[in-house]
Amino acid sequence: MHEQAHGIVIGAGFGGIAAALRLRAKGYRVTLLDRSGALGGRAQVFERDGFRHDAGPTVITAPFLFEELFELFGERMADHLTLVPLTPWYRFRFADGDTFDYGGTLEQTMAEIARIEPRDCDGYLALLAHSKRIFAVGFTELSAQPFDRLVTMLRQIPRLIGLGSYQTVWGLVSRYLTSPKLRQAFSIQPLLVGGNPFNTTSIYGLIHFLERAYGVHFAMGGTGAITAALGQLMQRHGIVVQLNTTVSSIRVEQGKATGVQLENGTLLNADLVVSNADAAHLYGAMLKPRQQALSARLKLAAAHYSMGLFVLYFGTTRTYPDVAHHTISMGERYRELLKDIFERKVLADDFSLYLHRPTATDPSFAPAGCDSFYVLCPVPNLQGGINWQEQGPLLRDRIVAALDATLLPGLQESITADFFKTPEDFQHDYLSVHGSGFSVAPLFRQSAWFRFHNRAEGIKNLYLTGAGTHPGAGLPGVLCSAKVVDALIPAATAVTRAT
């Protein structure tokens, strides 16, 4: 009996959804499995008392990567989803109360820089030019290029050295800017993908040009609207989605992935498997060590993980019209705070915060006369041994008090329907090793060939997408990881099965 080759995708985060769509476009019969009750992976949607919250990613920087998924099937994303550009992209608030609006036109950004430090105007243009050079190689050429062969990496090393990728993001920014405030503002990008600016490779400096070239967008209805539109796209084209389904292990026979075993004991057969699970969880819990190549075991043993996230969701019974859609509130300390989070792994008394106010753009996120918020606070991952049952409520109260005294006066009286997630929730809900927010950290020694490969190491017919594989975390990264897998997997052919 001849039938379509079958691909199973584990995990319905954006990397898994993109991989499922790309497999379907190649002619595979596709089954997508996820342990959550809804699509999106970390991009869940929470609703409480009339307030809606995007649980995870909220910054859309490369809309074309979503457009490509619709174009695979001859459709237009714009027919199913509305993206709106934001200005500013981010508002920074510094500890002394000064602000810096970043984004909009180049002229707007230059005027803001001149207000803080006129001498840094030329430096910013030089930084942007350097970022464009990194983007041309690091994103345009290499983000969708498989790095499963060492020779590929060796071929690129001279160019990467020429771009100064051995430098850190902080080192790159400090080369061009002198203002301490602007150095902070232009070096925080690694935190959006789980890295410390003081040791993340400056390859991530390409984000400056990515934002400048394509802008920062918000989907009307939120990131959940993107997930819903992609879910409908999968439905229209025959992808089978099974939610509330946890995969416990990959079936490997004679060195090949032949399917998966579910937590309830059910076996599902497949001709190939794509894992969008946390890469460290895949190698640590879903495969036996003897099934893996030595390279994967060594990477797992030496892995350095991204930070954890404490995320506080809440509504307010009033509005804050002066608060931007994306606000980054910088604490008194920068380098030392990051050291506490990434190296010492202790919960500091101070913090820096990312504040998301979707009602600035889409009032449907809250009842009339109210605002919807989430606040993201970088914290140590679970390797820090923090007792979150005890510390979670205390940190919640400290954050509310700090916002009440600064960005959101009157918050103590107007906050409503609040709840929070800690690294323990990331570990439980998403099977993220050590509750890390973004899988393994974006260090140079954990990039490209040194990262977990998109073609599983030591196992045929098993592929990886998501934050822990090449090219890395963040929405552009995980969507590009599916493009890499697309390049590695041949078009489907009919297979013969015994009847």
Coordinates of C-alpha atoms in Angstrom, one line a residue:
M1 CA 0.0 0.0 0.0
H2 CA 1.4 3.4 -1.0
E3 CA 0.7 6.5 1.1
Q4 CA 2.1 9.9 1.9
A5 CA 5.2 10.0 4.1
H6 CA 4.3 11.0 7.6
G7 CA 6.1 13.7 9.7
I8 CA 5.4 14.2 13.4
V9 CA 6.2 17.6 14.9
I10 CA 6.6 17.8 18.7
G11 CA 5.7 21.1 20.2
A12 CA 3.4 23.8 18.8
G13 CA 5.5 26.8 19.5
F14 CA 6.3 29.1 16.5
G15 CA 9.2 26.9 15.5
G16 CA 7.0 23.8 15.5
I17 CA 4.1 25.5 13.7
A18 CA 6.5 26.8 11.0
A19 CA 8.1 23.4 10.6
A20 CA 4.7 21.7 10.3
L21 CA 3.6 24.1 7.6
R22 CA 6.9 23.7 5.7
L23 CA 6.6 19.9 5.9
R24 CA 3.1 20.1 4.6
A25 CA 4.1 22.3 1.7
K26 CA 6.8 19.6 0.9
G27 CA 4.0 17.0 0.6
Y28 CA 4.2 15.3 4.0
R29 CA 1.2 14.2 6.0
V30 CA 1.8 16.1 9.2
T31 CA 0.7 15.6 12.8
L32 CA 1.5 18.3 15.3
L33 CA 1.6 17.4 19.0
D34 CA 1.7 19.7 22.1
R35 CA 1.3 19.3 25.8
S36 CA -0.6 22.6 26.2
G37 CA -4.3 23.1 25.7
A38 CA -3.7 25.7 23.0
L39 CA -1.3 26.4 20.1
G40 CA 1.7 28.8 20.5
G41 CA 4.1 27.2 23.0
R42 CA 5.2 30.0 25.2
A43 CA 2.9 32.3 23.2
Q44 CA -0.2 31.3 25.2
V45 CA -3.0 33.7 25.8
F46 CA -4.4 34.3 29.4
E47 CA -7.8 35.8 30.1
R48 CA -8.8 37.0 33.6
D49 CA -11.9 39.1 34.5
G50 CA -12.1 40.7 31.0
F51 CA -8.4 41.4 30.7
R52 CA -6.4 39.6 28.0
H53 CA -2.6 39.0 28.1
D54 CA -0.2 37.6 25.6
A55 CA 1.8 35.3 27.8
G56 CA 5.1 35.3 25.8
P57 CA 6.6 37.1 22.9
T58 CA 5.1 40.5 22.1
V59 CA 7.7 42.2 19.8
I60 CA 7.3 41.4 16.1
T61 CA 10.5 42.4 14.2
A62 CA 10.5 40.4 11.0
P63 CA 7.0 40.2 9.6
F64 CA 8.2 38.7 6.3
L65 CA 9.1 35.4 8.2
F66 CA 5.4 35.0 9.0
E67 CA 4.3 36.1 5.5
E68 CA 6.5 33.3 4.0
L69 CA 4.4 30.7 5.8
F70 CA 1.2 31.9 4.1
E71 CA 3.0 32.2 0.7
L72 CA 3.9 28.5 0.9
F73 CA 0.2 27.8 0.1
G74 CA -0.4 30.7 -2.2
E75 CA -2.1 32.8 0.5
R76 CA -1.6 36.4 1.8
M77 CA -1.0 37.0 5.5
A78 CA -2.7 40.4 5.2
D79 CA -6.0 38.6 4.4
H80 CA -5.9 36.9 7.8
L81 CA -3.9 39.2 10.2
T82 CA -3.3 42.9 10.7
L83 CA 0.1 44.0 11.8
V84 CA 0.6 47.7 12.8
P85 CA 4.0 49.5 13.1
L86 CA 4.7 51.0 16.5
T87 CA 6.4 54.3 17.4
P88 CA 8.4 54.4 19.5
W89 CA 9.6 50.8 19.4
Y90 CA 10.6 51.1 23.0
R91 CA 10.6 53.8 25.6
F92 CA 13.5 53.6 28.0
R93 CA 13.2 55.0 31.5
F94 CA 16.4 55.4 33.4
A95 CA 16.8 55.3 37.2
D96 CA 17.1 59.2 37.3
G97 CA 13.7 59.6 35.6
D98 CA 15.2 60.5 32.2
T99 CA 13.6 58.8 29.2
F100 CA 14.8 57.8 25.7
D101 CA 12.3 57.0 22.9
Y102 CA 13.9 54.6 20.5
G103 CA 12.3 53.9 17.1
G104 CA 10.3 55.5 14.4
T105 CA 12.2 57.3 11.7
L106 CA 16.0 57.6 11.7
E107 CA 15.5 61.4 12.2
Q108 CA 13.4 60.8 15.3
T109 CA 16.0 58.5 16.8
M110 CA 18.8 60.9 16.0
A111 CA 16.9 63.8 17.7
E112 CA 16.5 61.6 20.8
I113 CA 20.2 60.7 20.8
A114 CA 21.2 64.4 20.4
R115 CA 19.0 65.3 23.4
I116 CA 21.0 62.8 25.6
E117 CA 24.5 63.0 24.1
P118 CA 25.0 65.0 20.8
R119 CA 28.5 63.4 20.3
D120 CA 26.9 60.0 20.0
C121 CA 24.9 60.9 16.8
D122 CA 27.8 60.0 14.5
G123 CA 28.5 56.9 16.7
Y124 CA 25.0 55.6 16.3
L125 CA 25.2 55.9 12.5
A126 CA 28.5 54.0 12.6
L127 CA 26.9 51.4 14.9
L128 CA 24.0 51.0 12.5
A129 CA 26.4 50.6 9.5
H130 CA 28.3 47.9 11.4
S131 CA 25.0 46.2 12.3
K132 CA 24.0 46.2 8.6
R133 CA 27.3 44.4 7.8
I134 CA 26.6 41.8 10.5
F135 CA 23.0 41.4 9.3
A136 CA 24.1 40.8 5.7
V137 CA 26.1 37.8 6.8
G138 CA 24.6 36.7 10.1
F139 CA 20.9 36.9 9.1
T140 CA 20.6 37.1 5.3
E141 CA 23.1 34.4 4.6
L142 CA 23.6 32.2 7.7
S143 CA 20.3 32.3 9.7
A144 CA 18.7 29.7 7.4
Q145 CA 21.9 27.9 6.6
P146 CA 22.4 24.4 8.2
F147 CA 25.4 24.3 10.6
D148 CA 25.4 20.5 11.1
R149 CA 28.8 20.1 9.4
L150 CA 32.0 21.5 11.0
V151 CA 33.3 22.4 7.6
T152 CA 30.4 24.9 7.2
M153 CA 31.5 26.6 10.4
L154 CA 35.2 26.6 9.5
R155 CA 34.4 28.2 6.2
Q156 CA 32.6 31.1 8.0
I157 CA 35.1 31.8 10.7
P158 CA 37.3 34.3 8.8
R159 CA 34.2 36.4 7.9
L160 CA 32.8 36.2 11.5
I161 CA 36.2 37.3 12.8
G162 CA 36.2 40.2 10.3
L163 CA 32.9 41.3 11.7
G164 CA 34.3 41.2 15.2
S165 CA 31.9 38.5 16.4
Y166 CA 34.4 37.5 19.1
Q167 CA 33.4 40.8 20.8
T168 CA 30.4 41.0 23.1
V169 CA 27.3 43.1 22.3
W170 CA 28.4 45.5 25.1
G171 CA 31.9 45.7 23.6
L172 CA 30.4 46.5 20.2
V173 CA 28.1 49.2 21.4
S174 CA 30.8 50.8 23.6
R175 CA 33.0 51.1 20.6
Y176 CA 30.6 53.5 19.0
L177 CA 28.7 55.2 21.9
T178 CA 30.0 57.1 24.9
S179 CA 26.8 57.9 26.9
P180 CA 26.3 55.3 29.7
K181 CA 22.5 55.6 29.2
L182 CA 22.7 55.0 25.4
R183 CA 25.2 52.2 25.9
Q184 CA 22.6 50.5 28.1
A185 CA 19.7 51.2 25.7
F186 CA 21.5 49.8 22.7
S187 CA 23.0 46.7 24.4
I188 CA 19.8 45.3 26.0
Q189 CA 18.8 43.3 22.8
P190 CA 20.5 40.1 24.0
L191 CA 18.1 40.1 27.0
L192 CA 15.3 39.6 24.5
V193 CA 16.8 36.2 23.5
G194 CA 18.1 35.2 26.9
G195 CA 21.6 36.5 26.9
N196 CA 23.8 38.7 29.0
P197 CA 25.1 41.7 26.9
F198 CA 28.5 41.4 28.6
N199 CA 29.1 37.9 27.2
T200 CA 26.7 37.4 24.3
T201 CA 28.4 37.4 20.9
S202 CA 28.1 40.7 19.0
I203 CA 26.5 38.7 16.1
Y204 CA 23.3 39.7 17.9
G205 CA 24.2 43.3 17.1
L206 CA 22.4 42.6 13.8
I207 CA 19.1 43.3 15.7
H208 CA 19.7 47.0 15.4
F209 CA 19.6 46.9 11.6
L210 CA 16.7 44.3 11.6
E211 CA 14.6 46.8 13.6
R212 CA 15.6 49.7 11.5
A213 CA 15.0 47.9 8.2
Y214 CA 11.6 46.3 9.1
G215 CA 10.3 48.3 12.1
V216 CA 8.7 46.9 15.3
H217 CA 5.1 45.7 14.9
F218 CA 2.2 44.5 16.9
A219 CA -0.5 42.2 15.7
M220 CA -4.0 43.5 16.3
G221 CA -5.5 41.0 18.8
G222 CA -2.0 40.3 20.0
T223 CA 0.5 37.5 19.4
G224 CA -2.4 35.2 20.1
A225 CA -4.0 36.5 16.9
I226 CA -0.9 35.3 14.9
T227 CA -1.1 31.8 16.5
A228 CA -4.8 31.7 15.7
A229 CA -4.2 32.7 12.0
L230 CA -1.5 30.1 11.7
G231 CA -3.7 27.5 13.4
Q232 CA -6.4 28.2 10.8
L233 CA -3.8 28.0 8.0
M234 CA -2.8 24.5 9.3
Q235 CA -6.4 23.5 9.4
R236 CA -7.1 24.6 5.9
H237 CA -4.2 22.5 4.6
G238 CA -4.9 19.3 6.4
I239 CA -2.3 19.4 9.3
V240 CA -3.6 17.3 12.2
V241 CA -3.2 19.0 15.6
Q242 CA -3.3 17.1 18.9
L243 CA -3.2 19.3 22.0
N244 CA -3.0 18.2 25.6
T245 CA -0.6 15.5 24.3
T246 CA 2.8 15.0 25.9
V247 CA 5.5 13.1 24.1
S248 CA 7.7 11.2 26.6
S249 CA 10.3 9.8 24.2
I250 CA 11.5 9.5 20.6
R251 CA 11.4 6.0 19.2
V252 CA 14.8 5.2 17.7
E253 CA 15.4 1.9 15.7
Q254 CA 18.7 1.1 14.1
G255 CA 19.8 4.7 14.5
K256 CA 16.7 6.2 12.9
A257 CA 13.8 8.0 14.5
T258 CA 10.6 6.0 13.7
G259 CA 8.0 7.8 15.8
V260 CA 7.2 8.9 19.3
Q261 CA 5.9 7.4 22.5
L262 CA 3.3 9.5 24.4
E263 CA 3.1 9.9 28.1
N264 CA 0.1 7.6 28.2
G265 CA 2.1 4.8 26.5
T266 CA 0.6 5.3 23.0
L267 CA 3.1 4.8 20.1
L268 CA 2.8 6.9 17.0
N269 CA 4.8 6.0 13.9
A270 CA 6.4 8.5 11.6
D271 CA 8.9 8.6 8.7
L272 CA 10.6 11.6 10.3
V273 CA 10.2 13.6 13.5
V274 CA 10.8 17.3 14.1
S275 CA 11.3 18.3 17.7
N276 CA 10.3 21.8 18.8
A277 CA 10.8 20.8 22.5
D278 CA 13.5 22.5 24.5
A279 CA 16.7 21.0 22.9
A280 CA 18.3 20.3 26.3
H281 CA 15.1 18.4 27.4
L282 CA 15.1 16.5 24.1
Y283 CA 18.7 15.2 24.6
G284 CA 18.4 14.9 28.4
A285 CA 15.0 13.2 28.8
M286 CA 13.5 12.1 25.5
L287 CA 16.5 10.2 24.0
K288 CA 18.8 7.6 25.7
P289 CA 22.5 8.7 25.9
R290 CA 23.6 5.7 23.8
Q291 CA 21.3 6.8 21.0
Q292 CA 23.1 10.2 20.7
A293 CA 26.4 11.3 19.1
L294 CA 29.2 12.2 21.6
S295 CA 28.9 15.8 20.4
A296 CA 25.4 16.1 21.7
R297 CA 26.3 14.6 25.0
L298 CA 29.2 17.0 25.4
K299 CA 27.1 20.0 24.5
L300 CA 24.4 18.9 27.1
A301 CA 27.0 18.4 29.8
A302 CA 28.7 21.8 29.2
A303 CA 25.5 23.7 28.4
H304 CA 25.2 27.2 29.9
Y305 CA 21.5 28.3 30.1
S306 CA 19.7 31.5 29.6
M307 CA 18.2 33.4 32.6
G308 CA 14.8 32.8 34.0
L309 CA 11.8 35.1 33.8
F310 CA 9.3 36.3 36.4
V311 CA 6.3 37.6 34.6
L312 CA 3.5 39.6 36.3
Y313 CA 0.2 40.0 34.5
F314 CA -2.4 42.5 35.7
G315 CA -5.2 44.8 34.8
T316 CA -5.8 48.3 36.1
T317 CA -9.2 49.9 36.8
R318 CA -7.9 53.2 35.2
T319 CA -5.8 54.0 32.1
Y320 CA -2.2 55.2 31.8
P321 CA -2.3 57.0 28.4
D322 CA 1.2 58.3 28.8
V323 CA 2.8 54.9 29.1
A324 CA 4.2 53.6 25.7
H325 CA 3.3 50.1 24.3
H326 CA 6.8 48.8 25.1
T327 CA 8.6 50.4 28.1
I328 CA 11.9 49.3 29.5
S329 CA 12.6 50.6 33.0
M330 CA 16.3 50.5 33.8
G331 CA 17.4 50.0 37.4
E332 CA 20.2 51.8 39.3
R333 CA 22.7 49.0 38.4
Y334 CA 23.3 47.5 35.0
R335 CA 26.5 45.3 34.8
E336 CA 26.3 44.3 38.5
L337 CA 22.6 43.4 38.3
L338 CA 23.2 41.2 35.2
K339 CA 26.1 39.5 37.1
D340 CA 23.6 38.7 39.9
I341 CA 21.2 37.2 37.4
F342 CA 23.5 35.3 35.1
E343 CA 26.6 34.5 37.2
R344 CA 25.9 34.7 41.0
K345 CA 22.3 33.5 40.3
V346 CA 20.9 35.4 43.3
L347 CA 17.6 37.3 43.4
A348 CA 18.7 41.0 43.9
D349 CA 16.8 43.7 45.7
D350 CA 16.7 45.8 42.6
F351 CA 15.6 45.0 39.1
S352 CA 15.1 46.2 35.5
L353 CA 11.7 45.7 34.0
Y354 CA 10.1 45.3 30.6
L355 CA 6.5 46.7 30.7
H356 CA 4.0 45.7 28.0
R357 CA 0.8 47.8 27.6
P358 CA -1.0 46.3 24.6
T359 CA -4.0 48.6 25.3
A360 CA -1.8 51.4 24.0
T361 CA -2.5 50.0 20.5
D362 CA -5.4 47.6 20.9
P363 CA -8.1 48.6 23.5
S364 CA -9.8 45.2 23.2
F365 CA -7.2 43.8 25.7
A366 CA -9.1 45.3 28.6
P367 CA -12.6 46.5 29.6
A368 CA -13.5 50.1 28.8
G369 CA -11.7 52.6 31.0
C370 CA -9.0 50.0 32.0
D371 CA -5.5 49.0 30.9
S372 CA -3.9 45.5 30.5
F373 CA -0.3 45.0 31.4
Y374 CA 2.4 42.5 31.8
V375 CA 5.8 43.1 33.4
L376 CA 8.7 40.9 32.7
C377 CA 11.6 40.8 35.2
P378 CA 14.8 38.9 34.3
V379 CA 15.7 36.6 37.2
P380 CA 18.1 33.7 37.8
N381 CA 17.0 30.3 36.4
L382 CA 16.4 27.4 38.7
Q383 CA 20.1 26.7 39.1
G384 CA 20.0 29.6 41.6
G385 CA 17.9 27.5 44.0
I386 CA 15.4 30.3 44.7
N387 CA 12.3 29.3 46.7
W388 CA 9.7 30.8 44.3
Q389 CA 6.8 29.8 46.5
E390 CA 8.2 32.2 49.1
Q391 CA 9.9 34.8 46.8
G392 CA 7.3 35.0 44.1
P393 CA 4.7 37.0 46.1
L394 CA 7.5 39.2 47.6
L395 CA 8.9 40.1 44.2
R396 CA 5.3 40.8 43.0
D397 CA 4.8 43.3 45.8
R398 CA 8.2 44.9 45.2
I399 CA 7.5 45.4 41.5
V400 CA 4.1 46.8 42.1
A401 CA 5.5 49.3 44.7
A402 CA 8.3 50.3 42.3
L403 CA 5.9 50.9 39.4
D404 CA 3.5 52.8 41.7
A405 CA 6.4 55.1 42.6
T406 CA 7.5 55.7 39.0
L407 CA 5.6 54.7 35.8
L408 CA 2.2 53.8 37.1
P409 CA 1.2 56.2 39.9
G410 CA -1.8 54.9 41.9
L411 CA -1.1 51.3 40.8
Q412 CA -1.5 49.9 44.4
E413 CA -5.1 51.1 44.4
S414 CA -6.0 50.3 40.8
I415 CA -4.3 46.9 40.2
T416 CA -6.8 44.0 39.6
A417 CA -6.9 40.4 38.4
D418 CA -3.1 40.0 38.8
F419 CA -1.2 36.7 38.7
F420 CA 2.4 35.7 37.9
K421 CA 4.6 33.0 36.4
T422 CA 8.1 32.0 37.7
P423 CA 10.9 29.8 36.3
E424 CA 9.1 26.9 38.0
D425 CA 6.2 27.4 35.7
F426 CA 8.5 27.5 32.6
Q427 CA 9.9 24.2 33.7
H428 CA 6.5 22.6 34.4
D429 CA 4.5 24.1 31.5
Y430 CA 7.1 24.0 28.7
L431 CA 9.6 21.4 30.0
S432 CA 12.3 24.0 29.9
V433 CA 15.5 22.7 31.5
H434 CA 16.2 24.7 34.7
G435 CA 13.2 26.9 33.9
S436 CA 15.3 28.9 31.6
G437 CA 13.3 31.5 29.5
F438 CA 15.2 30.9 26.2
S439 CA 16.9 27.4 26.4
V440 CA 20.7 27.5 26.1
A441 CA 22.3 31.0 26.3
P442 CA 23.5 32.8 23.1
L443 CA 27.2 32.6 23.8
F444 CA 29.7 32.3 20.9
R445 CA 30.6 28.8 22.1
Q446 CA 26.9 27.9 21.9
S447 CA 26.3 29.4 18.4
A448 CA 26.1 27.9 14.9
W449 CA 27.9 24.5 14.8
F450 CA 28.5 24.7 18.6
R451 CA 24.7 24.9 19.2
F452 CA 22.5 21.8 19.1
H453 CA 22.2 21.0 15.4
N454 CA 19.0 21.2 13.4
R455 CA 19.7 17.7 12.2
A456 CA 19.9 15.6 15.3
E457 CA 23.4 14.4 16.3
G458 CA 23.7 10.7 15.9
I459 CA 20.1 10.0 14.9
K460 CA 18.7 9.9 11.3
N461 CA 15.3 11.4 10.5
L462 CA 15.2 13.5 13.6
Y463 CA 15.3 17.3 13.3
L464 CA 15.3 20.2 15.7
T465 CA 13.6 23.6 15.7
G466 CA 13.2 26.3 18.4
A467 CA 15.3 28.4 20.7
G468 CA 17.9 25.8 21.6
T469 CA 19.0 25.0 18.1
H470 CA 20.5 27.2 15.3
P471 CA 20.1 30.1 14.8
G472 CA 18.7 30.8 18.3
A473 CA 15.9 32.3 20.4
G474 CA 13.4 35.0 19.6
L475 CA 10.7 34.9 17.0
P476 CA 13.0 35.5 14.0
G477 CA 15.4 32.9 15.3
V478 CA 12.8 30.1 15.9
L479 CA 11.1 30.8 12.5
C480 CA 14.4 30.7 10.8
S481 CA 15.2 27.3 12.5
A482 CA 12.2 25.9 10.6
K483 CA 13.7 27.2 7.4
V484 CA 16.9 25.4 8.2
V485 CA 15.0 22.2 8.7
D486 CA 13.1 22.8 5.5
A487 CA 16.5 23.0 3.7
L488 CA 17.6 19.7 5.3
I489 CA 14.5 17.6 4.7
P490 CA 13.8 16.3 1.1
A491 CA 10.4 16.6 -0.5
A492 CA 8.0 13.8 0.5
T493 CA 7.8 10.7 -1.6
A494 CA 5.1 8.0 -1.3
V495 CA 6.1 5.2 1.0
T496 CA 5.2 1.6 0.9
R497 CA 3.6 0.1 4.0
A498 CA 2.9 -3.5 4.8
T499 CA -0.9 -4.1 4.9

